[in-house]
PDB file of C-alpha atoms in Angstrom:
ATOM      1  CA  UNK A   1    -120.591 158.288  56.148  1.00  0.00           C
ATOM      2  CA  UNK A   2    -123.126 157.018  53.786  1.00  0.00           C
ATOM      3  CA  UNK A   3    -125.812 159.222  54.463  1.00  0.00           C
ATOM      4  CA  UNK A   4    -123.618 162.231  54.456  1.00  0.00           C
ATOM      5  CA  UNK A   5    -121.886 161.733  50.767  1.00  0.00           C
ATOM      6  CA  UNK A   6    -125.144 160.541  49.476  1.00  0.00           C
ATOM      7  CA  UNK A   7    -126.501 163.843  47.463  1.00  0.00           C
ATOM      8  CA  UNK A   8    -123.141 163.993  45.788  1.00  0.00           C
ATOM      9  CA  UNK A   9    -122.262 162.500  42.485  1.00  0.00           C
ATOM     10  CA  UNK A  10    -118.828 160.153  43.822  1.00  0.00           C
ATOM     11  CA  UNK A  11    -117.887 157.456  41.486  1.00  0.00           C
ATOM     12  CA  UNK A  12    -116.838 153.966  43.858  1.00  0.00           C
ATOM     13  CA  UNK A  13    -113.495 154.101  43.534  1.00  0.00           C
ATOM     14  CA  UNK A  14    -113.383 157.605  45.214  1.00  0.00           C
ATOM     15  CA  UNK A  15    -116.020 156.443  48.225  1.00  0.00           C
ATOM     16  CA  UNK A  16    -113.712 153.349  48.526  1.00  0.00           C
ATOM     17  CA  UNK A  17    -111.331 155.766  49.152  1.00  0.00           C
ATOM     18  CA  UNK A  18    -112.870 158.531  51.369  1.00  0.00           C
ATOM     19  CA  UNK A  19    -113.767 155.395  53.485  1.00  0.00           C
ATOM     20  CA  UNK A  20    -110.419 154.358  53.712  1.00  0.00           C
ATOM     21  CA  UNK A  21    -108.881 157.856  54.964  1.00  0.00           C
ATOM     22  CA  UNK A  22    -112.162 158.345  56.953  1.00  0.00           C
ATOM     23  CA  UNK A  23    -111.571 155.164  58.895  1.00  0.00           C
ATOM     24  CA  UNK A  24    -107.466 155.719  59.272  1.00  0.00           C
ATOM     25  CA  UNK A  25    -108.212 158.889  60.612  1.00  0.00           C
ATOM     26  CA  UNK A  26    -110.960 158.004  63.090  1.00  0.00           C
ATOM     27  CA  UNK A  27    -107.924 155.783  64.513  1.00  0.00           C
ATOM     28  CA  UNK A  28    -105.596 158.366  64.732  1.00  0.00           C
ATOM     29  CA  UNK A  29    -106.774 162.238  65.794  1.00  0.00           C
ATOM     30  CA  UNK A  30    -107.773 161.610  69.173  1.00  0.00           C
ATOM     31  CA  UNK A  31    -106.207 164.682  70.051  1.00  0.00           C
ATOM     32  CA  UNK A  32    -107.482 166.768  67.512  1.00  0.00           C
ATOM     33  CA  UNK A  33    -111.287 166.258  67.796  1.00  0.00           C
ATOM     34  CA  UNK A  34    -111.998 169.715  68.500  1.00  0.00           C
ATOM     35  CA  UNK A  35    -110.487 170.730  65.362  1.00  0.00           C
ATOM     36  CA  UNK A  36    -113.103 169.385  63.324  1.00  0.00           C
ATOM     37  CA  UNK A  37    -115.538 170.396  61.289  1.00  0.00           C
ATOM     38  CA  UNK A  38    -119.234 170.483  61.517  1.00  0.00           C
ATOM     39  CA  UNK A  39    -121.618 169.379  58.249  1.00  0.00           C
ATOM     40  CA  UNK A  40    -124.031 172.181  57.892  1.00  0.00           C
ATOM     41  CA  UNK A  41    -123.662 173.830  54.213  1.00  0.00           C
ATOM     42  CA  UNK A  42    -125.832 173.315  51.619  1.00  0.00           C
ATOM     43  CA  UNK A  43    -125.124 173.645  48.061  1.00  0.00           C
ATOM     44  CA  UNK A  44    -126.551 175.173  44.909  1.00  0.00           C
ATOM     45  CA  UNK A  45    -125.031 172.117  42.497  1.00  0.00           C
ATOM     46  CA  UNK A  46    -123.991 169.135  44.282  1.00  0.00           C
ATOM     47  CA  UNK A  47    -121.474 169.169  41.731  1.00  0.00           C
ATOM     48  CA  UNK A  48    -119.770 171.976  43.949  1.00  0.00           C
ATOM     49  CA  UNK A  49    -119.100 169.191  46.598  1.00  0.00           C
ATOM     50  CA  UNK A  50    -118.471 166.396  44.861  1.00  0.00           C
ATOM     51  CA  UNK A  51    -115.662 168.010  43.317  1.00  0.00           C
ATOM     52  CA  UNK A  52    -114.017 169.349  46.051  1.00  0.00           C
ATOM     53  CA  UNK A  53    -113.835 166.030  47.341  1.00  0.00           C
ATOM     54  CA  UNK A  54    -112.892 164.363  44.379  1.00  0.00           C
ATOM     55  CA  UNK A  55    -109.461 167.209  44.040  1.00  0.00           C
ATOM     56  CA  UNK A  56    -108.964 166.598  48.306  1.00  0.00           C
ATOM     57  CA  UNK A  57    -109.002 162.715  47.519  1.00  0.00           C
ATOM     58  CA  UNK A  58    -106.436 162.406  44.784  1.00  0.00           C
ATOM     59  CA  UNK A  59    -104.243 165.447  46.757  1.00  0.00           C
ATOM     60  CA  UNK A  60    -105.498 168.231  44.915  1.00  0.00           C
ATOM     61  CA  UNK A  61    -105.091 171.255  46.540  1.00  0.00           C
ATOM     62  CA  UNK A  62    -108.666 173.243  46.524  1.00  0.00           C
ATOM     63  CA  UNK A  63    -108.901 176.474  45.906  1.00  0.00           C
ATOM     64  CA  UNK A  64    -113.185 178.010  46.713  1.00  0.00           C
ATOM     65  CA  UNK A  65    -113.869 181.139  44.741  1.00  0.00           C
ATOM     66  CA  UNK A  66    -116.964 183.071  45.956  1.00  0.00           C
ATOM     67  CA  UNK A  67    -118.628 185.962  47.490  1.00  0.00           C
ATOM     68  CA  UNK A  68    -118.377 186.984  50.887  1.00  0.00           C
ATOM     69  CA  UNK A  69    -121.288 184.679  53.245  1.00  0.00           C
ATOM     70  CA  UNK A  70    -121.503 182.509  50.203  1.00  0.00           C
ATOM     71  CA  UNK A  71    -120.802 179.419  52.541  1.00  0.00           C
ATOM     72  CA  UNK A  72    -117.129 178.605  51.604  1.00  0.00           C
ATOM     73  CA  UNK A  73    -116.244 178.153  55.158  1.00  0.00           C
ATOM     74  CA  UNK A  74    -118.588 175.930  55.783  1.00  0.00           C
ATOM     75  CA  UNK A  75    -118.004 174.276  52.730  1.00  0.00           C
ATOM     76  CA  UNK A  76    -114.185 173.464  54.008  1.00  0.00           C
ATOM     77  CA  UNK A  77    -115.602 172.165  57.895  1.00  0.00           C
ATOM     78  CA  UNK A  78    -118.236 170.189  55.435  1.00  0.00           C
ATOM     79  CA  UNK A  79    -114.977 168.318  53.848  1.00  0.00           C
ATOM     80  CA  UNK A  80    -113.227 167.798  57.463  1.00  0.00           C
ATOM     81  CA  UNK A  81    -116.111 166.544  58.508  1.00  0.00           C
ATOM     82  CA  UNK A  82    -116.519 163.931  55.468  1.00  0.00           C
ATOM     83  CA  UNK A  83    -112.120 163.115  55.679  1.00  0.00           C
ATOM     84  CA  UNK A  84    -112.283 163.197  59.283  1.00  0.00           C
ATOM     85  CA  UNK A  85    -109.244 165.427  59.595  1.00  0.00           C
ATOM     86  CA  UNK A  86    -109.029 168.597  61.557  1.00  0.00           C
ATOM     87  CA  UNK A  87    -108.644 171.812  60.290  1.00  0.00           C
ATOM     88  CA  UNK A  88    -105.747 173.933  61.169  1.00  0.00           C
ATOM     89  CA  UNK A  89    -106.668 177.359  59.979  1.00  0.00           C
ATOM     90  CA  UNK A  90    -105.287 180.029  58.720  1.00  0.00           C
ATOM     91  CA  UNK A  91    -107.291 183.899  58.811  1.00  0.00           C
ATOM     92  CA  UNK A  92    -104.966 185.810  56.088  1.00  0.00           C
ATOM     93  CA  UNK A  93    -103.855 189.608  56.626  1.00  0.00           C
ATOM     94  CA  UNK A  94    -101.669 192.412  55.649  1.00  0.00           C
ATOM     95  CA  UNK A  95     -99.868 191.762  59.275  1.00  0.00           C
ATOM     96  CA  UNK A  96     -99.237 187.735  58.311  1.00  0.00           C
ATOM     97  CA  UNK A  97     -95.905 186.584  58.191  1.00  0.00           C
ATOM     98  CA  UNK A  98     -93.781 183.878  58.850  1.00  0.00           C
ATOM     99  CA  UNK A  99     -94.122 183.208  62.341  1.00  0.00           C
ATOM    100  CA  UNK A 100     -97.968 182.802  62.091  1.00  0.00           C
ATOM    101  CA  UNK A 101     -97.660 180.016  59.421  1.00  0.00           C
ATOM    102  CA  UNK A 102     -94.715 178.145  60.742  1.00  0.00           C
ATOM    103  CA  UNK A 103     -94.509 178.860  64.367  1.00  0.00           C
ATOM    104  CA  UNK A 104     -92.645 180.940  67.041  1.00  0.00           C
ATOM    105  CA  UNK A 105     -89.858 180.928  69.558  1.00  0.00           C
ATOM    106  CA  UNK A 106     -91.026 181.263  73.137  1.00  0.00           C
ATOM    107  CA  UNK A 107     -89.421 180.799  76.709  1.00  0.00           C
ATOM    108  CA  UNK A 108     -91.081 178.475  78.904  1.00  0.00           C
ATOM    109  CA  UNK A 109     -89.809 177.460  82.720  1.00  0.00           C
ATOM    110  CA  UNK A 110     -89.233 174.151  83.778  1.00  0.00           C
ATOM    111  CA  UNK A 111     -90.078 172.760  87.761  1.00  0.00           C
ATOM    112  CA  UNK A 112     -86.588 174.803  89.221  1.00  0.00           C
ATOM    113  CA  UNK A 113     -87.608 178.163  87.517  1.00  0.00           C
ATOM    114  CA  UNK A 114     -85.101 177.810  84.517  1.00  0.00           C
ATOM    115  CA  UNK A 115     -85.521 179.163  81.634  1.00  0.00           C
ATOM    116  CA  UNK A 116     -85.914 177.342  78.098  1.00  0.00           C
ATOM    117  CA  UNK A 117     -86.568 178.323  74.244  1.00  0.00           C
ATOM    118  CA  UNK A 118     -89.117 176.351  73.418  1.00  0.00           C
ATOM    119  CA  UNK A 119     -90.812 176.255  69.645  1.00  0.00           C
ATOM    120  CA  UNK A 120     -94.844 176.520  69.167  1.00  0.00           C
ATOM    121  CA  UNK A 121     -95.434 175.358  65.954  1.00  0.00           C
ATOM    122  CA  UNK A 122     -97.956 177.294  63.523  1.00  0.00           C
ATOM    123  CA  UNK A 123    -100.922 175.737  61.845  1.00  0.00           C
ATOM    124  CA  UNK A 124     -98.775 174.956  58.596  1.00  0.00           C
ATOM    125  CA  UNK A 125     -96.352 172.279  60.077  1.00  0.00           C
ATOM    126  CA  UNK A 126     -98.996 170.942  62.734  1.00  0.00           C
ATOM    127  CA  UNK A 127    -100.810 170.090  59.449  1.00  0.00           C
ATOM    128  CA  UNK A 128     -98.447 168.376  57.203  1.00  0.00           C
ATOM    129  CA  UNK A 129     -96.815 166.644  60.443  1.00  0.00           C
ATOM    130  CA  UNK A 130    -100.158 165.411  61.050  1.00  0.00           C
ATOM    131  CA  UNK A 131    -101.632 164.743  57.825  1.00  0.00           C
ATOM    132  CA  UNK A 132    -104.173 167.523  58.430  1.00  0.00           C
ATOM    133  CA  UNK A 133    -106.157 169.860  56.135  1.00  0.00           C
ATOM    134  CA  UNK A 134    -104.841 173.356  55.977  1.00  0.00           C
ATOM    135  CA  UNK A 135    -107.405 176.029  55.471  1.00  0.00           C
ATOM    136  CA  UNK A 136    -106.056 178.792  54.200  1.00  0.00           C
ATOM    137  CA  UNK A 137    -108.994 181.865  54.385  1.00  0.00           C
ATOM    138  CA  UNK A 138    -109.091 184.752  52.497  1.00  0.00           C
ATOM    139  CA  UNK A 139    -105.608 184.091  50.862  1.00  0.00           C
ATOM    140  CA  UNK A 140    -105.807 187.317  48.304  1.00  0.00           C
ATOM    141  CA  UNK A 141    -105.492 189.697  51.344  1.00  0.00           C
ATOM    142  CA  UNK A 142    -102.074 188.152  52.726  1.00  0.00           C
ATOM    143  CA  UNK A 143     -98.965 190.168  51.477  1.00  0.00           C
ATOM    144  CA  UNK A 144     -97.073 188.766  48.230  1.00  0.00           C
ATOM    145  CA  UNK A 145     -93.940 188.353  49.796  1.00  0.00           C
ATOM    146  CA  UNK A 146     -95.446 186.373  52.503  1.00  0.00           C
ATOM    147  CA  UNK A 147     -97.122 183.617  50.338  1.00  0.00           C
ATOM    148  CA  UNK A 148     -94.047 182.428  48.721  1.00  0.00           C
ATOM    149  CA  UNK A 149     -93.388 180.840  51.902  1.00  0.00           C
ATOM    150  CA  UNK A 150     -96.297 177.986  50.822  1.00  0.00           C
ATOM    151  CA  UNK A 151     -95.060 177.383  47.569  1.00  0.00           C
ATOM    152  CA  UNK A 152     -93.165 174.123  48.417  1.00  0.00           C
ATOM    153  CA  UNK A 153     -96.090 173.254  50.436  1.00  0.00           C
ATOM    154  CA  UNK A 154     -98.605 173.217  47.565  1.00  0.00           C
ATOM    155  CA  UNK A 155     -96.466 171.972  45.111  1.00  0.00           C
ATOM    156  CA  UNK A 156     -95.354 168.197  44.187  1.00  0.00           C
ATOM    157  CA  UNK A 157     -92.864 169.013  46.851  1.00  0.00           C
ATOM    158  CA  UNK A 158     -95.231 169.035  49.876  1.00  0.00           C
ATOM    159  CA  UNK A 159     -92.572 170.200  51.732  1.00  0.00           C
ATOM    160  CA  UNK A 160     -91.321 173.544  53.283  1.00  0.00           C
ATOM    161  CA  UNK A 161     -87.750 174.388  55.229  1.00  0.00           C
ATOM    162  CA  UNK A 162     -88.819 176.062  58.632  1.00  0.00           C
ATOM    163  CA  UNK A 163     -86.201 178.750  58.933  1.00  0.00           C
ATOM    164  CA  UNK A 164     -86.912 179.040  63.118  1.00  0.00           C
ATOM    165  CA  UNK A 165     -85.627 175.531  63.596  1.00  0.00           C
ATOM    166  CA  UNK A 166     -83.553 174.705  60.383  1.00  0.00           C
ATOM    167  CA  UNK A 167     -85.945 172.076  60.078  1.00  0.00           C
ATOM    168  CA  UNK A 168     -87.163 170.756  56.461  1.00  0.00           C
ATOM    169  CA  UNK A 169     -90.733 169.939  57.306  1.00  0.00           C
ATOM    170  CA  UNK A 170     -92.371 166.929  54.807  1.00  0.00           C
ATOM    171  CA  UNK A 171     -96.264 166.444  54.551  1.00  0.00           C
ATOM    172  CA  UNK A 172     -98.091 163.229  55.896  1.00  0.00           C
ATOM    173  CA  UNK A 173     -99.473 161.677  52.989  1.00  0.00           C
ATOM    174  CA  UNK A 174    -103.293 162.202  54.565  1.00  0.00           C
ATOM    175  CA  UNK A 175    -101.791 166.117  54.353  1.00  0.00           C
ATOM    176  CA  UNK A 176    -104.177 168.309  51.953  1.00  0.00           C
ATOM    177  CA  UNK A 177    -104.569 172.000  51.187  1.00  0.00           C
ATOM    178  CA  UNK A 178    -108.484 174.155  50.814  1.00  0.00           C
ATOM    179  CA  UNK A 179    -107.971 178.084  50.505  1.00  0.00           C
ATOM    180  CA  UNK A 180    -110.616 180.659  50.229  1.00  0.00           C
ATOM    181  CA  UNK A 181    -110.722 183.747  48.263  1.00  0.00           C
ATOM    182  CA  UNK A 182    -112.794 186.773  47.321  1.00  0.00           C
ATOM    183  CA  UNK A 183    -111.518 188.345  44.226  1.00  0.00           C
ATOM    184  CA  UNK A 184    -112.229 192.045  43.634  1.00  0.00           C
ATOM    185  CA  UNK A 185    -113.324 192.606  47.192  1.00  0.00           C
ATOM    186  CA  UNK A 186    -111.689 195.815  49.154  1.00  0.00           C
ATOM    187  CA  UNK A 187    -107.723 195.039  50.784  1.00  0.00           C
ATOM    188  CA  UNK A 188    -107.751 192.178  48.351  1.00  0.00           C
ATOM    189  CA  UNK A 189    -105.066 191.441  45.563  1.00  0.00           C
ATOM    190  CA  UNK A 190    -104.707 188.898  42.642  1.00  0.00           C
ATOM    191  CA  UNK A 191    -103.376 185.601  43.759  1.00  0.00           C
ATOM    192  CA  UNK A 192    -100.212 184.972  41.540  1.00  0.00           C
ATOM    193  CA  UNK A 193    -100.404 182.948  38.722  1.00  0.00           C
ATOM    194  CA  UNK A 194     -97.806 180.964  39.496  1.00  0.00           C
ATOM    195  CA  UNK A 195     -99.976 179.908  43.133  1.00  0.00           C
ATOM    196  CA  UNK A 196    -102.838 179.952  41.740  1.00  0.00           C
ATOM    197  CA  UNK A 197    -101.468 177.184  38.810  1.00  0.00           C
ATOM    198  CA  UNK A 198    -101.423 174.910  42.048  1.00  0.00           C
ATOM    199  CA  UNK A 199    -104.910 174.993  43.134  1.00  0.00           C
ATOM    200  CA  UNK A 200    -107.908 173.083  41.754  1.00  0.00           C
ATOM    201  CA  UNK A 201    -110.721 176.081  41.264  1.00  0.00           C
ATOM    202  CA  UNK A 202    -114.336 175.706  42.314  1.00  0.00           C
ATOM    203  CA  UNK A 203    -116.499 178.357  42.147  1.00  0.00           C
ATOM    204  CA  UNK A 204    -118.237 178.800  45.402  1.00  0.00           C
ATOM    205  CA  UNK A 205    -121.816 181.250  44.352  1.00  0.00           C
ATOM    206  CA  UNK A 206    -125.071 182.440  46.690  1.00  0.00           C
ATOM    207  CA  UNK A 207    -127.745 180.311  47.163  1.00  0.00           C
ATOM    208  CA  UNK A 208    -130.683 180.832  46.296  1.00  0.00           C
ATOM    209  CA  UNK A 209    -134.524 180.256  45.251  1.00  0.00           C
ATOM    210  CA  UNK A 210    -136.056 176.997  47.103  1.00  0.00           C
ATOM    211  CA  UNK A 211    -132.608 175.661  48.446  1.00  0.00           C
ATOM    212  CA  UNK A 212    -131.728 178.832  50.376  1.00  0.00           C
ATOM    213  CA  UNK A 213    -135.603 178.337  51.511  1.00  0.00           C
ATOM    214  CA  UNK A 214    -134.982 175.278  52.816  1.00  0.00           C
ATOM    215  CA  UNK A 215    -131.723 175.780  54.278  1.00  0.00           C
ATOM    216  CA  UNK A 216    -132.767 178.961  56.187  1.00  0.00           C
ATOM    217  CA  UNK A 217    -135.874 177.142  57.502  1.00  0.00           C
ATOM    218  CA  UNK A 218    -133.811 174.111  58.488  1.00  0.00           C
ATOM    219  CA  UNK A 219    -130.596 176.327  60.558  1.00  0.00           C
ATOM    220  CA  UNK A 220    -132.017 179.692  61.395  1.00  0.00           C
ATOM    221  CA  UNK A 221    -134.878 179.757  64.221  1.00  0.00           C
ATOM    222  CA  UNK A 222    -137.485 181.433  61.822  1.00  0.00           C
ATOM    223  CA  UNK A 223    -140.358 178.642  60.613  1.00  0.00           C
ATOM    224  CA  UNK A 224    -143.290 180.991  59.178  1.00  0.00           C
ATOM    225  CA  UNK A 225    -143.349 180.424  55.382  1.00  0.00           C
ATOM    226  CA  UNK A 226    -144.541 183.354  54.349  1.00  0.00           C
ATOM    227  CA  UNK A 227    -141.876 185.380  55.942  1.00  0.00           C
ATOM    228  CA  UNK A 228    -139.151 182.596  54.434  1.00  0.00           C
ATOM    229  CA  UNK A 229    -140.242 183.136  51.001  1.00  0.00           C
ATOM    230  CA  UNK A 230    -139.851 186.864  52.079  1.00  0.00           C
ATOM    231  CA  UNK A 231    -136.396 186.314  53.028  1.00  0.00           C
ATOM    232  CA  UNK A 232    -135.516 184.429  50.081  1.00  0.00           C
ATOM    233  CA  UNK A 233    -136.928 187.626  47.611  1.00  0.00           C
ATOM    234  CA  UNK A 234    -134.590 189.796  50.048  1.00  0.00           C
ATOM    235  CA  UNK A 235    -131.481 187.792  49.118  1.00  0.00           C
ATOM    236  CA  UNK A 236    -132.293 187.556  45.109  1.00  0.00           C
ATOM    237  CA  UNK A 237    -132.574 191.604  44.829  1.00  0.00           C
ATOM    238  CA  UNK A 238    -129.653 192.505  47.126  1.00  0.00           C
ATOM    239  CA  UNK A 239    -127.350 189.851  44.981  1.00  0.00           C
ATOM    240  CA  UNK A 240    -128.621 191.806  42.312  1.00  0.00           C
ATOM    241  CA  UNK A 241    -127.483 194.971  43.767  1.00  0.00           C
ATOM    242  CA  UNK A 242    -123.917 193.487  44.435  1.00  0.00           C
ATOM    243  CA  UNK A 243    -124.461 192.398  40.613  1.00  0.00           C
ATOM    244  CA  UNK A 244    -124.764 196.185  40.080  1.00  0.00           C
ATOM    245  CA  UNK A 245    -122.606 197.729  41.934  1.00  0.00           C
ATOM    246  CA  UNK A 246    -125.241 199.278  44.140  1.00  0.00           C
ATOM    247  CA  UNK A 247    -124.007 197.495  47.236  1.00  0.00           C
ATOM    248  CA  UNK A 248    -121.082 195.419  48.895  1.00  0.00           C
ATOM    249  CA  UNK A 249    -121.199 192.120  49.131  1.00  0.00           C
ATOM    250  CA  UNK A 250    -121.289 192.042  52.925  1.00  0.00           C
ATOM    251  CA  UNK A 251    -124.705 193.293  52.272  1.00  0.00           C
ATOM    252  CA  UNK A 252    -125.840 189.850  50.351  1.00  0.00           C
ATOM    253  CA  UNK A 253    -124.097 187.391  52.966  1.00  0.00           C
ATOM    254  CA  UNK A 254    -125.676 184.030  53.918  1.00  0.00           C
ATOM    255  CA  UNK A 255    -124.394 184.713  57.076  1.00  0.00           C
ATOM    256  CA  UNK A 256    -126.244 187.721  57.511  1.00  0.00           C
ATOM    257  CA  UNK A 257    -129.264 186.242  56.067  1.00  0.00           C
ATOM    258  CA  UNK A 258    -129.107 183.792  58.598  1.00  0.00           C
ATOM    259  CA  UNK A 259    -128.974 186.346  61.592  1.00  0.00           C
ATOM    260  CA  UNK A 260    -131.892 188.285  60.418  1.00  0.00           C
ATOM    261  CA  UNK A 261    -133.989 185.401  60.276  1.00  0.00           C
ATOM    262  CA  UNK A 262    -133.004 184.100  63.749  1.00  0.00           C
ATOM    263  CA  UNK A 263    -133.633 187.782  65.248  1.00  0.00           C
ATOM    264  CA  UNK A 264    -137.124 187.631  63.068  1.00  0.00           C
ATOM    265  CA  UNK A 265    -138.515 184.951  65.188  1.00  0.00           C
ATOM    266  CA  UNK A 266    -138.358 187.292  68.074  1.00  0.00           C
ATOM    267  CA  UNK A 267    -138.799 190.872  66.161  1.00  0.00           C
ATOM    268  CA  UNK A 268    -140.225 192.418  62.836  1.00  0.00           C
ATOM    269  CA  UNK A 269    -137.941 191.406  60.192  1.00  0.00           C
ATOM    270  CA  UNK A 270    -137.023 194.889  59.016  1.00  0.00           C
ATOM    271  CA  UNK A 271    -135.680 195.871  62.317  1.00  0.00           C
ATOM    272  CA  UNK A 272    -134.190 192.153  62.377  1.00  0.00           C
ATOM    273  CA  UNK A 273    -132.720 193.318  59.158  1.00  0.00           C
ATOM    274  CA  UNK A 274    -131.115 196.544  60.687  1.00  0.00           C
ATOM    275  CA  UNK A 275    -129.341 194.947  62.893  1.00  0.00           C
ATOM    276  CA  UNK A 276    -128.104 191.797  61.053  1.00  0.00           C
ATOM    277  CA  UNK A 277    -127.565 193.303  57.632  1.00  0.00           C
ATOM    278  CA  UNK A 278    -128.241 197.438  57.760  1.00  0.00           C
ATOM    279  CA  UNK A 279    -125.907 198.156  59.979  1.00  0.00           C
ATOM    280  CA  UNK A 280    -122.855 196.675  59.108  1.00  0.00           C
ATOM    281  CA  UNK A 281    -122.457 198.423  55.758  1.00  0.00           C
ATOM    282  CA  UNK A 282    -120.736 201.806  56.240  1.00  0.00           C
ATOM    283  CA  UNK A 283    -121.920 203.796  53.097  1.00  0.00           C
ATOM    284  CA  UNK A 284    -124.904 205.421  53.794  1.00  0.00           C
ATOM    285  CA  UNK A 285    -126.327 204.898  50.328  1.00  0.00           C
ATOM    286  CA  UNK A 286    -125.827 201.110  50.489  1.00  0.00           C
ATOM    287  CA  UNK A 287    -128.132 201.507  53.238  1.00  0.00           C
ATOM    288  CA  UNK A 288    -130.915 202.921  52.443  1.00  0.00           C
ATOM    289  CA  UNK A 289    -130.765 200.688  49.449  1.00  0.00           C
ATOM    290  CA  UNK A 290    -131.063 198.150  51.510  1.00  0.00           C
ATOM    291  CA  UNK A 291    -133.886 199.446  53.376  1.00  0.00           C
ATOM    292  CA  UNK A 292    -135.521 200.293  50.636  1.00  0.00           C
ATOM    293  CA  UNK A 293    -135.593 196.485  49.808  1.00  0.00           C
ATOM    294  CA  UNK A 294    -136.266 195.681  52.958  1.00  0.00           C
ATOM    295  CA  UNK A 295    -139.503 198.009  52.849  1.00  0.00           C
ATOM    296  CA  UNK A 296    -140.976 196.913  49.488  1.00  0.00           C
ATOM    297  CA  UNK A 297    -140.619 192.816  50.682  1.00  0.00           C
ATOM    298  CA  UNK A 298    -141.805 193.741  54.389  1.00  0.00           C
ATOM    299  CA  UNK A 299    -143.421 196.960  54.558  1.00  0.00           C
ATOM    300  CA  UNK A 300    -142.930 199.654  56.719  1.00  0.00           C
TER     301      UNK A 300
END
C-alpha cells in the first residue's frame, strides 16, 4: 500500500485512514475479488489522484471530467485498487432505467420444478449493501428522468427506496460514489445542476509529453524510442485537432494510442495506426486528417 500511494501528495491523517478501510476490507470481500480494480493509470498531476482519494476518503462522491481515452476508467479501478473495494459498474444509456440500477424480478425453480419470483439485485444496492464503490460511466448520456432515481443515493441521505421490493435500501458506511463524464461529446446532455452540486469535480485531461512516453513504453508492447517519441508527437497534434474542431475525440484516445503502439511492434506504425485509430472515426475528413498526421510523423 505504501509503494502504491507514494507519488501522491496524502497528508497522514488521510493514509491512516486509507489503511484503515484498506485493511477492513481485505477482511471482508472475499467474494468480490474479481470485482476489483487493477493499478495501471498514470497521471499528468499527481494532484489528480491525490484528490480523488482525499473526496472517496471523507465520502465525497467523485465526479472525473475528461475526454474520451483520457484514462478516467482506469483512474476509478486505480482507486478500488488503493480502498480495496470492488467496483460495481454502471455503463450509462438512453435504454437505462430502473431495473438496471436497482435490480429485476426473475423466476427461478427450486429441486421439485416449482416455480419462484426471485429478485437479482442491480449494481446500485449490491454496492451500498456492501459498502462498495459505485462507478457510474458516462453519466451525461443516461436519460434525465432516469437519474433522479440516485439522488438519495448521492446525497447526505445515502439511501434509496427500491420500488421492486418496497425495500428502503441504506449505504454501508465503506459505501462511496466515482462517475464519469464527457461533456459536449455526441448523445451526451448536461448533468443537472442539482446532481452535479453532489459530486466533487476533478478534471480528468490527456497525457502527454515525457509521461505519456513513459507510460506507453511501460504498458504497450512497443520499446524502440524513436518510434515512442513518434507516438507521443502523434498524440500532441491530434489533441490539437480535437482542440480545433478538426477531429473527434475518439481520434485522440489513450486507448487507441495504446493499440497502435502494441500493433507497431509487429507492423509499420501507419498501418498500425489505420487500424487502431483511422478506422474507427466515421467522417471521412477526420480521416485523412489523421493520416495526414500520421504521414508527416511516419512517412509514407
Amino acid at each position: 500500500m505504501d509503494q502504491i500511494l507514494k507519488p501522491y501528495p496524502l497528508p497522514d491523517t488521510i493514509k491512516t485512514r486509507i489503511q484503515s478501510i484498506n485493511n477492513n476490507n481485505q477482511i471482508r470481500i472475499q467474494d468480490d475479488l474479481d470485482k476489483l480494480g487493477r493499478t495501471g493509470y498514470t497521471a499528468p498531476d499527481t494532484h489528480i489522484v491525490s484528490d480523488a482519494i482525499i473526496a472517496l476518503a471523507l465520502g465525497k462522491n467523485v465526479l472525473l471530467k475528461g475526454p474520451t481515452g483520457s484514462g478516467k476508467t482506469m483512474l476509478a479501478e486505480l482507486l478500488s485498487t488503493i480502498f480495496y473495494q470492488p467496483l460495481h459498474s454502471i455503463n450509462c444509456s438512453v435504454d437505462l432505467d430502473a431495473e438496471a440500477l436497482l435490480g429485476y424480478k426473475t423466476l427461478e425453480y427450486d429441486d421439485n420444478q416449482h416455480a419462484h419470483i426471485k429478485f437479482v439485485s442491480g449494481p446500485v444496492e449490491q454496492a451500498m449493501k456492501k459498502g462498495h464503490v459505485l462507478y457510474i460511466d458516462e453519466i451525461n448520456t443516461a436519460k434525465a428522468e432516469t437519474l433522479p432515481i440516485l439522488n438519495g443515493v448521492l446525497d447526505y441521505r445515502r439511501m434509496v427506496l427500491n420500488p421492486f421490493t418496497g425495500e428502503t435500501v441504506r449505504a454501508n458506511e465503506n459505501f462511496g460514489v466515482i462517475a464519469a463524464i464527457n461533456e459536449g461529446y455526441v448523445g451526451t446532455t448536461p448533468l443537472n445542476e442539482a446532481l452535479k452540486n453532489r459530486f466533487v469535480v476533478i478534471d480528468v485531461p490527456y497525457l502527454q509529453g515525457d509521461q505519456l512516453k513513459a507510460m506507453l513504453r511501460e504498458q504497450s508492447l512497443l520499446k524502440d524510442d524513436e518510434t515512442l517519441s513518434q507516438y507521443v508527437t502523434l498524440s500532441h497534434d491530434l489533441i490539437e485537432k480535437v482542440k480545433d474542431g478538426q477531429i473527434s475525440e475518439d481520434g485522440a484516445s489513450t486507448r487507441s494510442l495504446l493499440d497502435a503502439c502494441d500493433l507497431s511492434a509487429y507492423m509499420k506504425p501507419k498501418r498500425a495506426i489505420q487500424r487502431a485509430i483511422t478506422d474507427k472515426l466515421d467522417d471521412d475528413r477526420e480521416k485523412a486528417a489523421v493520416l495526414n498526421i500520421a504521414e508527416t510523423i511516419f512517412g509514407r
